[in-house]
Coordinates of C-alpha atoms and ligand atoms in Angstrom, one line a residue:
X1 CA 161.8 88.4 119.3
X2 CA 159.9 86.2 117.4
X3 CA 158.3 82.6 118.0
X4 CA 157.5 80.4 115.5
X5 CA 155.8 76.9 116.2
X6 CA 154.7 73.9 113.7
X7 CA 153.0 70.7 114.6
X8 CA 151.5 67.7 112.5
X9 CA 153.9 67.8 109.6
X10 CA 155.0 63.8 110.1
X11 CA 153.8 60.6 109.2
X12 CA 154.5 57.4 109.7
X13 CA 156.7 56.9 106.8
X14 CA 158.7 59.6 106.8
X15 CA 159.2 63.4 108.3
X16 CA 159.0 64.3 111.7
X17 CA 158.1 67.2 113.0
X18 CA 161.5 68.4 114.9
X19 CA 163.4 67.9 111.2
X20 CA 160.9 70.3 110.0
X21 CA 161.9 73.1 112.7
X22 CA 165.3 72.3 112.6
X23 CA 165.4 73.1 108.9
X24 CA 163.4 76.6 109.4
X25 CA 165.9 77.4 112.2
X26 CA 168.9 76.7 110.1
X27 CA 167.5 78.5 107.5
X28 CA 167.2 81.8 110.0
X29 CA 170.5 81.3 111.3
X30 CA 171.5 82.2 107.9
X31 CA 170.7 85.9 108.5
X32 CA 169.6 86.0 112.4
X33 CA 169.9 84.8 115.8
X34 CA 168.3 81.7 116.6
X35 CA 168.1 81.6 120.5
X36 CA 166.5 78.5 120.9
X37 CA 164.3 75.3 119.7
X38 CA 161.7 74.0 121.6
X39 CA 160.7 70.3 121.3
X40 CA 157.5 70.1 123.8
X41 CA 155.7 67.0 124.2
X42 CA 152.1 67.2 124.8
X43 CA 149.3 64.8 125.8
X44 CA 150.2 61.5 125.0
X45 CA 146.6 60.3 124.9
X46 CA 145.5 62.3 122.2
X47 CA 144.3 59.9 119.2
X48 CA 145.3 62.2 116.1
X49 CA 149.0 61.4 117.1
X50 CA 151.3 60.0 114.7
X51 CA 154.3 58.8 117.3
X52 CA 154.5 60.9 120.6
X53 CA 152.8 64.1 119.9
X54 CA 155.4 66.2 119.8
X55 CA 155.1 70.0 118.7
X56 CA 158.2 72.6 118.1
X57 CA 158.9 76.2 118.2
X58 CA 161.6 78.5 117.3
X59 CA 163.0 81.6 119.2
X60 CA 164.3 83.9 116.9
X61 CA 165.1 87.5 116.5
X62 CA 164.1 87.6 112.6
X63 CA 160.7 89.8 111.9
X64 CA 157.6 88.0 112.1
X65 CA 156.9 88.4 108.2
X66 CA 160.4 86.6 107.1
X67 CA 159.4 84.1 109.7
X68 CA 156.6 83.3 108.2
X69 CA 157.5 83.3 104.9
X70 CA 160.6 80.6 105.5
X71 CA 158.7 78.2 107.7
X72 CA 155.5 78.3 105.6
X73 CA 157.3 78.1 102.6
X74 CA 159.6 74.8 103.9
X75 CA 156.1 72.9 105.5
X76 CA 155.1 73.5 101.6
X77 CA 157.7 71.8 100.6
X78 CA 158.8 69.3 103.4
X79 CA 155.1 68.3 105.3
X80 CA 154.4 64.9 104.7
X81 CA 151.2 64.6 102.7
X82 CA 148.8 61.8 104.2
X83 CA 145.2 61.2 105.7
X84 CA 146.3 61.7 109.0
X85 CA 148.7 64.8 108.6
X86 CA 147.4 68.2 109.2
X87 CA 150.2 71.0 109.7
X88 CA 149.2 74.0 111.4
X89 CA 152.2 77.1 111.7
X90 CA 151.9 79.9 114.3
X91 CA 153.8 83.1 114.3
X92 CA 153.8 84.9 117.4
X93 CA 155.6 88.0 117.8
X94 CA 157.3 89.9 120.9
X95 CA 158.9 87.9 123.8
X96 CA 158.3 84.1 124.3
X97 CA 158.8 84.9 128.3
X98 CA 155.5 87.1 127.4
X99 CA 153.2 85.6 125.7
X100 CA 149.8 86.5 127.0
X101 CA 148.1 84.1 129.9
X102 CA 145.6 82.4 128.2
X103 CA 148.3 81.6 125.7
X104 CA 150.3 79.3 128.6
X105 CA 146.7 78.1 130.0
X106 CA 146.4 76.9 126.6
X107 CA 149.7 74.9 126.6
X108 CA 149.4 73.6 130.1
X109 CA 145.8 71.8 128.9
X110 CA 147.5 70.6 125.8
X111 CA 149.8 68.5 127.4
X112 CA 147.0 67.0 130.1
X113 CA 143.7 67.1 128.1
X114 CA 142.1 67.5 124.6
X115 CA 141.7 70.7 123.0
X116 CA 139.6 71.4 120.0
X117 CA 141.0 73.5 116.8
X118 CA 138.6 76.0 116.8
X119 CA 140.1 76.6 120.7
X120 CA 143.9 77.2 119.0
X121 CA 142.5 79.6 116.3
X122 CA 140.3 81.7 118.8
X123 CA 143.1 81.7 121.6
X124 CA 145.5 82.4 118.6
X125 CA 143.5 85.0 116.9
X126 CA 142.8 86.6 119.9
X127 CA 146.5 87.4 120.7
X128 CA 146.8 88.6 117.4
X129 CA 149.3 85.8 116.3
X130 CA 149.3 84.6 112.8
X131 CA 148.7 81.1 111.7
X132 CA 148.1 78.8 108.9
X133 CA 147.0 74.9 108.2
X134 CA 147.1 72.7 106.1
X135 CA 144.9 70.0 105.3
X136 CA 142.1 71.6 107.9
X137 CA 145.5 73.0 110.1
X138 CA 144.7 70.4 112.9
X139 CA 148.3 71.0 114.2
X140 CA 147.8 74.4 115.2
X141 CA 146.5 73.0 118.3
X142 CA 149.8 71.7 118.8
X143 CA 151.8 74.9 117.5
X144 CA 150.1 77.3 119.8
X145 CA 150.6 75.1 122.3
X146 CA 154.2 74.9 121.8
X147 CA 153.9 78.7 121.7
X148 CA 153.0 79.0 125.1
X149 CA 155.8 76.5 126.6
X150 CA 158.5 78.8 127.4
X151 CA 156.7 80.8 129.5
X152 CA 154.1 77.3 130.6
X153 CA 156.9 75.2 131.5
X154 CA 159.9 76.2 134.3
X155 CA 161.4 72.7 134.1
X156 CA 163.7 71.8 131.2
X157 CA 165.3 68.9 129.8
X158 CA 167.6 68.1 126.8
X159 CA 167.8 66.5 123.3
X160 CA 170.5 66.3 120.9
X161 CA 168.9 65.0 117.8
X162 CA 171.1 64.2 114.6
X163 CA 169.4 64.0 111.4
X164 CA 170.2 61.7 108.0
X165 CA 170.4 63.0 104.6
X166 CA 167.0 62.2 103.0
X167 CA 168.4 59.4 100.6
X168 CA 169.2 57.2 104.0
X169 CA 165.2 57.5 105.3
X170 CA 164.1 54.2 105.6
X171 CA 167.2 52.3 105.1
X172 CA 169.5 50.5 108.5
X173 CA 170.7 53.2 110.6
X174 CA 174.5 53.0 111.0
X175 CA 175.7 53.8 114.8
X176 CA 178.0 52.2 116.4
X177 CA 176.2 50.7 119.4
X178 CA 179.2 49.7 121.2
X179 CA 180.7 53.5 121.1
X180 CA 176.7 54.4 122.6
X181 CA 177.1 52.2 125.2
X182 CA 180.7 53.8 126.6
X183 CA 179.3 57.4 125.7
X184 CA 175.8 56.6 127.8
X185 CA 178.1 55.3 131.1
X186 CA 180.4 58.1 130.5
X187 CA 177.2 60.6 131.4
X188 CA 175.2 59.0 133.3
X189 CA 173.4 60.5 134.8
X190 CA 173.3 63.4 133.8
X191 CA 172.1 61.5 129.9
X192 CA 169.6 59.2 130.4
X193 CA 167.4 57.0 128.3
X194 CA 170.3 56.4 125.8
X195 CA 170.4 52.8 126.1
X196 CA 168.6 50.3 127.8
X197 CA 171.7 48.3 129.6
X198 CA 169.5 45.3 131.0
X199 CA 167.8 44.5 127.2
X200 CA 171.1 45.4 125.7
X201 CA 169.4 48.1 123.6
X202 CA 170.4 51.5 122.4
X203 CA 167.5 53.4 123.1
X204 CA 168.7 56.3 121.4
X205 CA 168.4 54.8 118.1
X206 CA 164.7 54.8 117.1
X207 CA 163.4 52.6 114.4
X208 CA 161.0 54.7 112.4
X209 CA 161.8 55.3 108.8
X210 CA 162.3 59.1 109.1
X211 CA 165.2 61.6 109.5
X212 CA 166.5 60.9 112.9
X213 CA 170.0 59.2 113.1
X214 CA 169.4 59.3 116.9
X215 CA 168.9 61.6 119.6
X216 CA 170.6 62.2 123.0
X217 CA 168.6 63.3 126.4
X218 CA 169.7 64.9 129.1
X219 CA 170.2 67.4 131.8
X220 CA 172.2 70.3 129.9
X221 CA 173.1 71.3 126.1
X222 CA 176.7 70.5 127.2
X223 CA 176.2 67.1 128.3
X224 CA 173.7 65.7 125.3
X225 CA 176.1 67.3 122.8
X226 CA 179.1 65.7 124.4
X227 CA 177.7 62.1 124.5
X228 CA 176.5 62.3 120.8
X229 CA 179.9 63.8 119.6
X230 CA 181.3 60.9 121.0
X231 CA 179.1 58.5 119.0
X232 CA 180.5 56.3 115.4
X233 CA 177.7 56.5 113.0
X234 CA 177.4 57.1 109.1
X235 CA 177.5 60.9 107.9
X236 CA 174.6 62.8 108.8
X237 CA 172.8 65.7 107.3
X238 CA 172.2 68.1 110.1
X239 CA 172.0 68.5 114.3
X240 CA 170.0 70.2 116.8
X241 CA 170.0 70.5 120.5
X242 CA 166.1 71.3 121.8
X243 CA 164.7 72.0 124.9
X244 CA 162.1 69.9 125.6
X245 CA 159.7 68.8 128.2
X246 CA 160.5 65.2 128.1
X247 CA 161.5 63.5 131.6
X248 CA 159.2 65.8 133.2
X249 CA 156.1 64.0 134.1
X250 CA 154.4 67.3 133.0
X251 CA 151.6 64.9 131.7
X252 CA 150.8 63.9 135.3
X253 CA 147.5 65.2 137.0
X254 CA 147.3 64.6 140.4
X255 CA 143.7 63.4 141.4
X256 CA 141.3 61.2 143.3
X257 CA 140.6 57.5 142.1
X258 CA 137.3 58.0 142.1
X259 CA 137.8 61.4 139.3
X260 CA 139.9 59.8 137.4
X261 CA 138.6 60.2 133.5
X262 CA 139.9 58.2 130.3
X263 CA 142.4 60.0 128.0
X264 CA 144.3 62.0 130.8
X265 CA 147.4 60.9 132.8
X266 CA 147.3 60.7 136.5
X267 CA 149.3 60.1 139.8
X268 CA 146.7 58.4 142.1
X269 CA 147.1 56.8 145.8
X270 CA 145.2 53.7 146.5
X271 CA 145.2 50.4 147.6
X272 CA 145.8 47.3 145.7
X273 CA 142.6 45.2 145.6
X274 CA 143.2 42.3 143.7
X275 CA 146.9 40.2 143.7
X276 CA 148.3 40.8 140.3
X277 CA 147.3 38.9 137.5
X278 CA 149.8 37.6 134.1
X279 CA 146.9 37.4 131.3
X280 CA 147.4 36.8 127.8
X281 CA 149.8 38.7 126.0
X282 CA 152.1 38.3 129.0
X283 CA 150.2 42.0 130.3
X284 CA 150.4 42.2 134.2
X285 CA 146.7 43.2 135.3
X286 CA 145.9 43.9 139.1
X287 CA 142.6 46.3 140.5
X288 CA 143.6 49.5 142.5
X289 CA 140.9 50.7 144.7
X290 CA 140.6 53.9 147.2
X291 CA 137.0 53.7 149.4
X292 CA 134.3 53.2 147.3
X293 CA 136.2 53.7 144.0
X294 CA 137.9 50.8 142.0
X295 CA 140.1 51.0 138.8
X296 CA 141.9 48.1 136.7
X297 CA 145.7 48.5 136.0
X298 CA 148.0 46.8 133.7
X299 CA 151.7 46.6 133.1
X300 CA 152.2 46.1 129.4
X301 CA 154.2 43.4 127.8
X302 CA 157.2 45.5 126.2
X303 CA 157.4 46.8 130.1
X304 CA 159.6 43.8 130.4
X305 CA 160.9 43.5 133.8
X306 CA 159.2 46.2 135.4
X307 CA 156.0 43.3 135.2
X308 CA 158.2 41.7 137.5
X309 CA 157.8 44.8 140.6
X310 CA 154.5 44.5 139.6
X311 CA 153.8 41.2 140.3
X312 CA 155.4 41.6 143.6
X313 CA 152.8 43.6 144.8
X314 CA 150.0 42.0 146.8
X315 CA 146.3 42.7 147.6
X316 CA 146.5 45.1 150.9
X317 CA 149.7 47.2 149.5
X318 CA 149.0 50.7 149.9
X319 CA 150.9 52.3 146.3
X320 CA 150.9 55.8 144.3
X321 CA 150.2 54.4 140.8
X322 CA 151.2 56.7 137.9
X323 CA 150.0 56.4 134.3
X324 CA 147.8 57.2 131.3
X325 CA 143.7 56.1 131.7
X326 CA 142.3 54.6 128.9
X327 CA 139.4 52.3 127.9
X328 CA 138.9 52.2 132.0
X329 CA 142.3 51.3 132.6
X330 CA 145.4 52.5 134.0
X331 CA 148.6 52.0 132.1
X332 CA 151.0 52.1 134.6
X333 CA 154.4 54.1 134.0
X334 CA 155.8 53.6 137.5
X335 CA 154.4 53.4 141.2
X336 CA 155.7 54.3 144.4
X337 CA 155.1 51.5 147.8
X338 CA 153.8 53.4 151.1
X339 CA 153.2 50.3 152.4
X340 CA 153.3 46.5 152.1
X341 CA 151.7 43.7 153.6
X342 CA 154.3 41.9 156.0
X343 CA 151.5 39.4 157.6
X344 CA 149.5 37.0 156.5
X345 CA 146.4 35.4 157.9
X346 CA 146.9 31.1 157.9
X347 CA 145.4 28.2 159.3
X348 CA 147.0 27.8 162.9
X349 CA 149.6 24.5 163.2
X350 CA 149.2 22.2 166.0
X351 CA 151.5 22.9 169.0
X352 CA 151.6 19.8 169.7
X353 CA 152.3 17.7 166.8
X354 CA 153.0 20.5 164.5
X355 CA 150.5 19.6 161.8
X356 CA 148.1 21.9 160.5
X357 CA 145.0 22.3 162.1
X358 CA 141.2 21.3 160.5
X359 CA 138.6 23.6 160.6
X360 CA 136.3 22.7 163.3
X361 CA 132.9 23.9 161.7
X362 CA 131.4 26.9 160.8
X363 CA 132.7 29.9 163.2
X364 CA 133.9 27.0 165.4
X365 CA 137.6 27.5 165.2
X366 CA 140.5 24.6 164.2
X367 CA 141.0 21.3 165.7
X368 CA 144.1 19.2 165.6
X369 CA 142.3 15.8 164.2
X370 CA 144.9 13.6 166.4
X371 CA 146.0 15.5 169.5
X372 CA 142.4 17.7 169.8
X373 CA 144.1 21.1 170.8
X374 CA 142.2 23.8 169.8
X375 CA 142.6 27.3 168.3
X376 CA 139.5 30.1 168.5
X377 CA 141.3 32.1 164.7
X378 CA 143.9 31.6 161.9
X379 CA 147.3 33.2 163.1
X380 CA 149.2 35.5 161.6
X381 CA 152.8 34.5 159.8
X382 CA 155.3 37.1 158.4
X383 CA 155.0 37.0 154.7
X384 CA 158.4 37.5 152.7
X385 CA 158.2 40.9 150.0
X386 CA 160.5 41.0 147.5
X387 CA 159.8 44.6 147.2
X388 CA 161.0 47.8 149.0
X389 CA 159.4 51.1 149.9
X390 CA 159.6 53.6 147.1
X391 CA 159.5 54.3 143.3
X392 CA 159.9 51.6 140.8
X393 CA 159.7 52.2 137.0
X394 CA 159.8 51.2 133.6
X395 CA 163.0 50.5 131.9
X396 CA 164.0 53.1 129.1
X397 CA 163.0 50.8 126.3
X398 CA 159.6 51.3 127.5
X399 CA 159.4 55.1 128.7
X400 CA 157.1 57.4 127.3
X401 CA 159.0 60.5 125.8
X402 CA 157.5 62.8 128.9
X403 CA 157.8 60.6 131.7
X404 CA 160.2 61.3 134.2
X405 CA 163.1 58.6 134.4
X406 CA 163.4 58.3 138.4
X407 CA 167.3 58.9 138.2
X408 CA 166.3 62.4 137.9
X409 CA 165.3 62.9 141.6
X410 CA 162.6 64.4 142.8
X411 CA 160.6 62.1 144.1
X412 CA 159.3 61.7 147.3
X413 CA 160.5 58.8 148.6
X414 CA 163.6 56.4 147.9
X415 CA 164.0 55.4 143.8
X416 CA 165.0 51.8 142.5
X417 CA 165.9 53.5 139.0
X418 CA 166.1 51.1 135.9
X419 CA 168.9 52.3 133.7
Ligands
ATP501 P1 155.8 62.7 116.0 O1 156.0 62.2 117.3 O2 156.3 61.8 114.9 O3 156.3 64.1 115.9 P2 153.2 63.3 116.7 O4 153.0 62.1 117.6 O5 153.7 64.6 117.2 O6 154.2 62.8 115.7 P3 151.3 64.7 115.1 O7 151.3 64.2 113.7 O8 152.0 66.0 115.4 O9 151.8 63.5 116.0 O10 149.7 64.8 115.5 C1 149.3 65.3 116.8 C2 148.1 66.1 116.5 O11 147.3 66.3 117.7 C3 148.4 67.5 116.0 O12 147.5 67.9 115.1 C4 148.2 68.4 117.3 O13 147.9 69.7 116.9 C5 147.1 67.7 118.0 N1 147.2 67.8 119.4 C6 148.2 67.9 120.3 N2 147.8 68.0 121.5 C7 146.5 68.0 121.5 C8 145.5 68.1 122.6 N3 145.8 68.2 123.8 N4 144.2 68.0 122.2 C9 143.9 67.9 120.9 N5 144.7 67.8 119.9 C10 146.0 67.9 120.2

């Protein structure tokens, strides 16, 4: 066997990383046997990304040097060219099941931290793999990485992805939406993320200028390749079915409040501190705080009506906040309620007259003004939540490519899935 792995061949007008792979793995399949394709997503914090750092490799049983040659020779001709693209290639050959340790240590950091270049070429070159760049080679970082997956990873999702002829990039896509929308309910769940049913969105249909017509997720090859058989849309170039770490949550660390660090992806338990707040921008903003440590959180605008469970929450809810850290913030993806404030502390009501009572002084207690009855503290009066225990989300529209939709089970607790 041999694995081959590209990264940082895109840009933002045009290209796209997957296209790239799926080209070198068609052009294997020629003479060999293509086992597999590999679409792994890796931190989605890292700044030198172009979209949603995504990295691919190829399992194949061509010889390393004919690997080489093909995919090198297609990122010479098909990388985009750009300030901000940097292709690196890796050829690794023997088993992608055995790929040395440091190799998968490698890949598990790259999808929850930052690596450094000169990390990918030493780990690289010390497991005797070849490798090239381009432009400085930056995405070998990501092709090792990618690399390492098979054997890094044990849980797998989906992606049919279908690809336009390269005289359609940048023009409207043509898919039928309303054939998307029966194919999604069809297989559901088992695809998810295809459309977004509440904003009346096909999901599946991205708007970036590049190759992809649209792309399918799901639980198994069968199902992703069924639903985008069964969607209209103008003639298309080529198709590929990855796996891919997407719908994982493999981006999640789980850690203390008080460690949490910027550009890293957590799962935290804490308490809300502060009601949640609608600022500008129509961004939900509350504080979460565990003992000593506090940390701002916001839900995001294009979150849509996931603002809406977040504004439900109140200062006292005890919650297990998900989401990328950054600029001291957390971006919350979704959040699970342990427990919600069902009392309220109020100014007691005369039992007399029924009126509310006036405070009677400093530490005094309440007074009713016109009957005089007396009351030592506020009382306590259920508060009505319109929230439940368990995992609420973002809607599809707004999912980042490696979070974990919560149809997919798993979690610990009951799920109010958006779909
Ligand atoms: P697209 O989604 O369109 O495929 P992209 O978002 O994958 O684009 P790239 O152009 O591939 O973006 O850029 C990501 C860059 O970051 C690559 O050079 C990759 O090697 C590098 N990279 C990936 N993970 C890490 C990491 N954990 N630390 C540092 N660099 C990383």
């Amino acid at each position: 066997m041999t694995v081959v792995a590209l990264d940082d061949t895109d840009s933002r007008d045009g290209m796209c990383t997957t296209y790239l792979a799926a080209l070198v793995a068609d052009e294997l399949a020629d003479d060999h046997a293509v086992e597999r394709r590999l679409l792994v997503r890796l931190n989605p914090a890292v700044a030198a990304k172009t979209r949603g750092n995504a990295a691919c490799a190829i399992h194949t049983d061509a010889p390393v040097d004919e690997v080489r040659r093909v995919a090198s020779d297609l990122v010479d001709r098909h990388a985009a060219t750009g300030e901000k693209t940097s292709p690196g290639l890796v050829v690794a050959p023997g088993d992608p099941d055995a790929v040395p340790r440091e190799v998968t240590r490698f890949t598990r950091v790259a999808v929850r931290d930052h690596l450094a270049l000169a990390d990918a070429v030493a780990v690289a070159d010390a497991a005797d793999y070849a490798h090239e760049g381009w432009a400085g080679g930056h995405g070998r970082i990501g092709a090792l990485a990618a690399v390492g997956a098979w054997a890094a990873f044990d849980e797998w999702t989906y992606e049919r992805l279908v690809y336009r002829p390269r005289e359609r990039w940048g023009t409207a896509r043509d898919v039928d939406e309303s054939s998307v929308f029966v194919a999604a309910a069809d297989a559901y769940p088992a695809a998810w993320d295809t459309v977004d049913r509440a904003a009346d969105e096909a999901v599946c249909v991205p708007a970036t200028l590049g190759p992809v017509l649209f792309g399918i997720r799901g639980d198994g090859t069968a199902t992703v390749e069924r639903v985008a058989e069964r969607v209209a849309h103008e003639p298309h170039e080529r198709a590929a079915t990855f796996h891919t770490n997407q719908g994982t949550d493999a981006h999640l660390r789980i850690a203390a409040l008080a460690a949490v660090e910027g550009g890293r992806s957590y799962r935290v338990g804490a308490t809300v501190a502060t009601d949640p707040e609608t600022r500008t921008g129509g961004h939900v903003h509350l504080t979460l705080q565990d003992g000593d440590a506090t940390l701002p959180a916001v839900a995001f605008e294009p979150t849509k009506r996931f603002r809406d469970r977040v504004r439900a929450l109140r200062a006292g809810d005890t919650i297990t906040a998900c989401g990328e850290v950054g600029l001291g913030t957390l971006k919350l993806e979704k959040f699970a309620v342990r427990n919600l404030v069902r009392t309220e502390l109020v100014v007691p009501t005369c039992s007399d007259c029924g009126r509310s009572m006036s405070s009677a002084g400093a530490d005094a207690g309440y007074r009713c003004r016109d009957c005089g009855t007396e009351r030592d503290d506020k009382v306590e009066r259920p508060v009505e939540r319109d929230l439940e225990q368990g995992w609420y989300e973002v809607p599809p529209r707004a999912r980042r490519h490696v979070a974990k939709p919560l149809v997919r089970g798993g979690f610990d607790g009951p799920t109010h899935p958006e779909r």
